[in-house]
Coordinates of C-alpha atoms in Angstrom, one line a residue:
K1165 CA -1.6 10.9 33.3
H1166 CA -1.1 14.2 31.3
T1167 CA 2.6 14.0 31.8
L1168 CA 2.7 10.4 30.6
T1169 CA 0.8 11.3 27.5
I1170 CA 3.3 14.1 26.7
I1171 CA 6.2 11.7 27.3
D1172 CA 4.5 9.1 25.0
C1173 CA 4.2 11.7 22.2
H1174 CA 7.8 12.7 22.6
I1175 CA 8.9 9.0 22.5
K1176 CA 6.8 8.5 19.3
A1177 CA 8.3 11.6 17.7
L1178 CA 11.8 10.4 18.6
L1179 CA 11.2 7.0 17.1
Y1180 CA 9.8 8.5 13.9
A1181 CA 12.9 10.7 13.6
L1182 CA 15.2 7.8 14.1
R1183 CA 13.4 5.8 11.5
A1184 CA 13.7 8.7 9.0
L1185 CA 17.5 8.9 9.7
S1186 CA 17.9 5.2 9.1
G1187 CA 17.1 5.6 5.5
S1188 CA 14.6 4.3 3.0
L1189 CA 13.9 0.8 1.7
S1190 CA 13.4 0.1 -2.0
I1191 CA 10.4 -1.8 -3.1
K1192 CA 9.1 -3.1 -6.5
L1193 CA 5.4 -2.5 -7.3
S1194 CA 3.5 -4.2 -10.1
V1195 CA 0.0 -3.3 -11.3
E1196 CA -2.0 -5.9 -13.1
N1197 CA -5.6 -6.1 -14.3
E1198 CA -7.0 -9.6 -14.5
L1199 CA -10.1 -8.3 -16.3
S1200 CA -8.4 -6.6 -19.3
N1201 CA -5.7 -7.1 -21.8
E1202 CA -3.6 -4.3 -20.4
P1203 CA 0.1 -5.2 -20.0
L1204 CA 1.6 -5.5 -16.6
K1205 CA 3.1 -2.2 -15.3
S1206 CA 6.1 -2.3 -13.1
Y1207 CA 7.4 0.5 -10.9
S1208 CA 10.1 1.1 -8.3
S1209 CA 9.5 3.1 -5.1
S1210 CA 10.8 3.5 -1.6
V1211 CA 9.4 3.7 1.9
V1212 CA 11.0 5.0 5.1
E1213 CA 12.2 2.1 7.2
G1214 CA 9.3 1.3 9.5
G1215 CA 6.9 3.3 7.2
V1216 CA 3.7 2.1 5.6
L1217 CA 2.8 1.1 2.1
L1218 CA 0.7 4.3 1.7
G1219 CA 3.9 6.3 1.9
A1220 CA 5.5 4.3 -0.9
L1221 CA 2.4 4.7 -3.1
R1222 CA 2.4 8.5 -2.5
R1223 CA 6.1 8.8 -3.2
L1224 CA 5.5 6.8 -6.5
H1225 CA 2.5 9.0 -7.4
D1226 CA 4.6 12.2 -6.9
A1227 CA 7.5 10.8 -9.0
Q1228 CA 5.7 9.0 -11.9
H1229 CA 3.2 10.8 -14.0
D1230 CA 1.7 7.4 -15.2
F1231 CA 0.9 6.1 -11.6
K1232 CA -2.2 7.4 -9.9
F1233 CA -4.2 6.0 -7.1
T1234 CA -7.1 6.9 -4.7
V1235 CA -8.0 5.7 -1.3
K1236 CA -11.2 5.6 0.6
E1237 CA -11.4 5.7 4.4
D1238 CA -13.8 3.5 6.2
P1239 CA -14.4 4.7 9.8
N1240 CA -14.2 1.1 11.1
F1241 CA -11.6 -0.6 8.9
G1242 CA -9.3 2.3 7.8
L1243 CA -8.0 3.0 4.3
F1244 CA -9.0 1.0 1.2
L1245 CA -7.3 1.2 -2.1
E1246 CA -10.1 2.5 -4.3
S1247 CA -8.5 3.0 -7.7
V1248 CA -5.2 2.6 -9.5
N1249 CA -4.4 4.4 -12.8
G1250 CA -8.0 5.4 -13.2
V1251 CA -9.5 1.9 -12.7
A1252 CA -11.8 1.8 -9.6
G1253 CA -13.3 -1.2 -7.8
N1254 CA -17.1 -1.5 -8.1
K1255 CA -19.4 -3.1 -5.5
D1256 CA -22.0 -4.0 -8.1
E1257 CA -19.5 -5.6 -10.4
K1258 CA -17.7 -7.2 -7.5
T1259 CA -14.4 -5.8 -8.5
Y1260 CA -11.6 -4.6 -6.2
W1261 CA -7.9 -4.0 -5.9
E1262 CA -6.2 -7.0 -4.2
I1263 CA -2.9 -6.2 -2.5
L1264 CA -0.3 -9.0 -2.6
S1265 CA 3.3 -9.6 -1.6
E1266 CA 5.2 -11.8 -4.0
S1267 CA 8.3 -13.9 -3.0
S1268 CA 9.8 -16.6 -5.2
G1269 CA 6.7 -16.8 -7.4
E1270 CA 4.4 -17.2 -4.4
F1271 CA 1.7 -14.6 -3.9
N1272 CA 0.3 -13.8 -0.5
R1273 CA -2.6 -11.5 0.3
L1274 CA -1.7 -8.8 2.8
D1275 CA -3.5 -9.2 6.1
V1276 CA -3.7 -5.4 6.7
G1277 CA -4.3 -2.4 4.4
I1278 CA -2.0 0.2 2.8
G1279 CA -2.3 2.4 5.9
C1280 CA -0.8 -0.3 8.2
Y1281 CA 1.3 -2.6 6.1
M1282 CA 5.1 -2.0 6.5
P1283 CA 7.0 -3.2 3.4
K1284 CA 10.3 -4.9 3.7
A1285 CA 13.5 -4.1 1.7
D1286 CA 13.2 -5.2 -1.9
E1287 CA 9.7 -6.5 -1.4
H1288 CA 7.6 -7.0 -4.5
I1289 CA 4.1 -5.6 -3.9
V1290 CA 1.4 -6.5 -6.5
L1291 CA -1.8 -4.4 -7.0
R1292 CA -4.2 -6.8 -8.8
Y1293 CA -7.5 -5.7 -10.1
T1294 CA -9.8 -8.7 -9.8
T1295 CA -13.3 -9.9 -8.7
W1296 CA -14.6 -11.5 -5.5
S1297 CA -17.2 -14.1 -5.0
P1298 CA -20.0 -13.6 -2.4
Q1299 CA -19.5 -15.7 0.7
Q1300 CA -21.9 -18.6 1.0

Protein backbone atom coordinates (compact mmCIF):
# COMPACT_ATOMS: atom_id res chain seq x y z
CA LYS A 1 0.00 0.00 0.00
CA HIS A 2 2.86 2.41 0.84
CA THR A 3 4.48 1.73 -2.56
CA LEU A 4 1.18 2.42 -4.30
CA THR A 5 0.86 5.77 -2.49
CA ILE A 6 4.37 6.79 -3.58
CA ILE A 7 3.58 5.80 -7.16
CA ASP A 8 0.32 7.80 -7.03
CA CYS A 9 2.25 10.86 -5.84
CA HIS A 10 4.81 10.48 -8.65
CA ILE A 11 2.06 10.10 -11.24
CA LYS A 12 0.29 13.22 -9.96
CA ALA A 13 3.56 15.18 -10.03
CA LEU A 14 4.24 14.01 -13.58
CA LEU A 15 0.74 15.01 -14.72
CA TYR A 16 1.16 18.43 -13.12
CA ALA A 17 4.50 18.92 -14.89
CA LEU A 18 3.00 17.90 -18.24
CA ARG A 19 0.13 20.37 -17.78
CA ALA A 20 2.60 23.14 -16.97
CA LEU A 21 4.57 22.35 -20.14
CA SER A 22 1.43 22.41 -22.26
CA GLY A 23 1.11 26.15 -21.72
CA SER A 24 -1.46 28.48 -20.32
CA LEU A 25 -4.99 29.41 -21.30
CA SER A 26 -6.14 33.01 -21.58
CA ILE A 27 -9.38 33.99 -19.86
CA LYS A 28 -11.40 37.19 -19.57
CA LEU A 29 -12.61 38.26 -16.15
CA SER A 30 -15.29 40.87 -15.41
CA VAL A 31 -16.15 42.33 -12.02
CA GLU A 32 -19.61 43.81 -11.61
CA ASN A 33 -21.48 45.15 -8.63
CA GLU A 34 -25.27 44.96 -8.96
CA LEU A 35 -25.68 47.06 -5.81
CA SER A 36 -23.68 50.14 -6.79
CA ASN A 37 -23.18 52.46 -9.73
CA GLU A 38 -19.56 51.38 -10.20
CA PRO A 39 -18.67 50.72 -13.84
CA LEU A 40 -17.94 47.17 -14.95
CA LYS A 41 -14.24 46.30 -14.68
CA SER A 42 -12.68 43.95 -17.21
CA TYR A 43 -9.40 42.10 -16.89
CA SER A 44 -7.40 39.47 -18.73
CA SER A 45 -5.60 36.63 -17.01
CA SER A 46 -4.36 33.14 -17.68
CA VAL A 47 -4.40 29.76 -16.04
CA VAL A 48 -2.21 26.72 -16.56
CA GLU A 49 -4.06 24.18 -18.70
CA GLY A 50 -5.90 21.96 -16.24
CA GLY A 51 -5.40 24.57 -13.50
CA VAL A 52 -8.12 26.08 -11.34
CA LEU A 53 -9.71 29.54 -11.29
CA LEU A 54 -7.91 30.40 -8.05
CA GLY A 55 -4.62 30.33 -9.97
CA ALA A 56 -5.94 32.79 -12.57
CA LEU A 57 -7.18 35.12 -9.80
CA ARG A 58 -3.81 34.99 -8.04
CA ARG A 59 -1.97 35.64 -11.31
CA LEU A 60 -4.23 38.63 -11.97
CA HIS A 61 -3.76 39.90 -8.40
CA ASP A 62 0.03 39.79 -8.85
CA ALA A 63 -0.09 41.55 -12.24
CA GLN A 64 -2.77 44.23 -11.72
CA HIS A 65 -2.56 46.69 -8.83
CA ASP A 66 -6.29 47.46 -9.12
CA PHE A 67 -7.46 43.84 -8.69
CA LYS A 68 -7.60 42.42 -5.19
CA PHE A 69 -9.48 39.50 -3.71
CA THR A 70 -9.70 37.43 -0.56
CA VAL A 71 -10.94 33.92 0.02
CA LYS A 72 -12.28 32.15 3.06
CA GLU A 73 -11.85 28.44 3.63
CA ASP A 74 -14.76 26.43 4.93
CA PRO A 75 -13.66 23.05 6.33
CA ASN A 76 -16.63 21.31 4.70
CA PHE A 77 -17.10 23.17 1.43
CA GLY A 78 -13.65 24.52 0.52
CA LEU A 79 -12.74 28.01 -0.67
CA PHE A 80 -15.28 30.82 -0.96
CA LEU A 81 -14.65 34.11 -2.71
CA GLU A 82 -14.97 36.52 0.21
CA SER A 83 -14.13 39.93 -1.28
CA VAL A 84 -13.18 41.53 -4.58
CA ASN A 85 -11.56 44.96 -4.84
CA GLY A 86 -12.33 45.70 -1.19
CA VAL A 87 -16.03 44.77 -1.36
CA ALA A 88 -16.92 41.81 0.86
CA GLY A 89 -20.01 39.68 1.07
CA ASN A 90 -22.05 40.10 4.24
CA LYS A 91 -24.25 37.45 5.81
CA ASP A 92 -26.51 39.99 7.57
CA GLU A 93 -27.02 41.98 4.37
CA LYS A 94 -27.38 38.76 2.33
CA THR A 95 -24.68 39.81 -0.13
CA TYR A 96 -22.10 37.60 -1.80
CA TRP A 97 -19.88 37.21 -4.85
CA GLU A 98 -21.60 35.07 -7.46
CA ILE A 99 -19.27 33.38 -9.96
CA LEU A 100 -20.59 32.97 -13.48
CA SER A 101 -19.38 31.77 -16.86
CA GLU A 102 -20.67 33.80 -19.81
CA SER A 103 -20.98 32.42 -23.31
CA SER A 104 -22.89 34.13 -26.16
CA GLY A 105 -24.71 36.38 -23.70
CA GLU A 106 -25.87 33.48 -21.53
CA PHE A 107 -24.69 33.45 -17.91
CA ASN A 108 -24.35 30.20 -15.98
CA ARG A 109 -23.48 29.91 -12.30
CA LEU A 110 -20.46 27.71 -11.65
CA ASP A 111 -21.33 24.48 -9.87
CA VAL A 112 -18.00 24.39 -7.99
CA GLY A 113 -15.86 27.06 -6.32
CA ILE A 114 -12.67 28.84 -7.34
CA GLY A 115 -10.50 26.11 -5.84
CA CYS A 116 -12.03 23.43 -8.09
CA TYR A 117 -13.28 25.15 -11.26
CA MET A 118 -11.01 24.67 -14.31
CA PRO A 119 -11.53 27.50 -16.83
CA LYS A 120 -11.49 26.79 -20.55
CA ALA A 121 -9.48 28.73 -23.13
CA ASP A 122 -10.90 32.22 -23.76
CA GLU A 123 -13.67 31.70 -21.22
CA HIS A 124 -15.37 34.78 -19.78
CA ILE A 125 -15.69 34.56 -15.99
CA VAL A 126 -17.93 37.10 -14.24
CA LEU A 127 -17.60 37.94 -10.55
CA ARG A 128 -20.94 39.54 -9.67
CA TYR A 129 -21.65 41.15 -6.30
CA THR A 130 -25.31 40.52 -5.59
CA THR A 131 -27.84 39.45 -2.96
CA TRP A 132 -29.51 36.15 -2.18
CA SER A 133 -32.99 35.35 -0.97
CA PRO A 134 -33.53 33.02 1.96
CA GLN A 135 -34.87 29.62 0.93
CA GLN A 136 -38.51 29.11 1.75
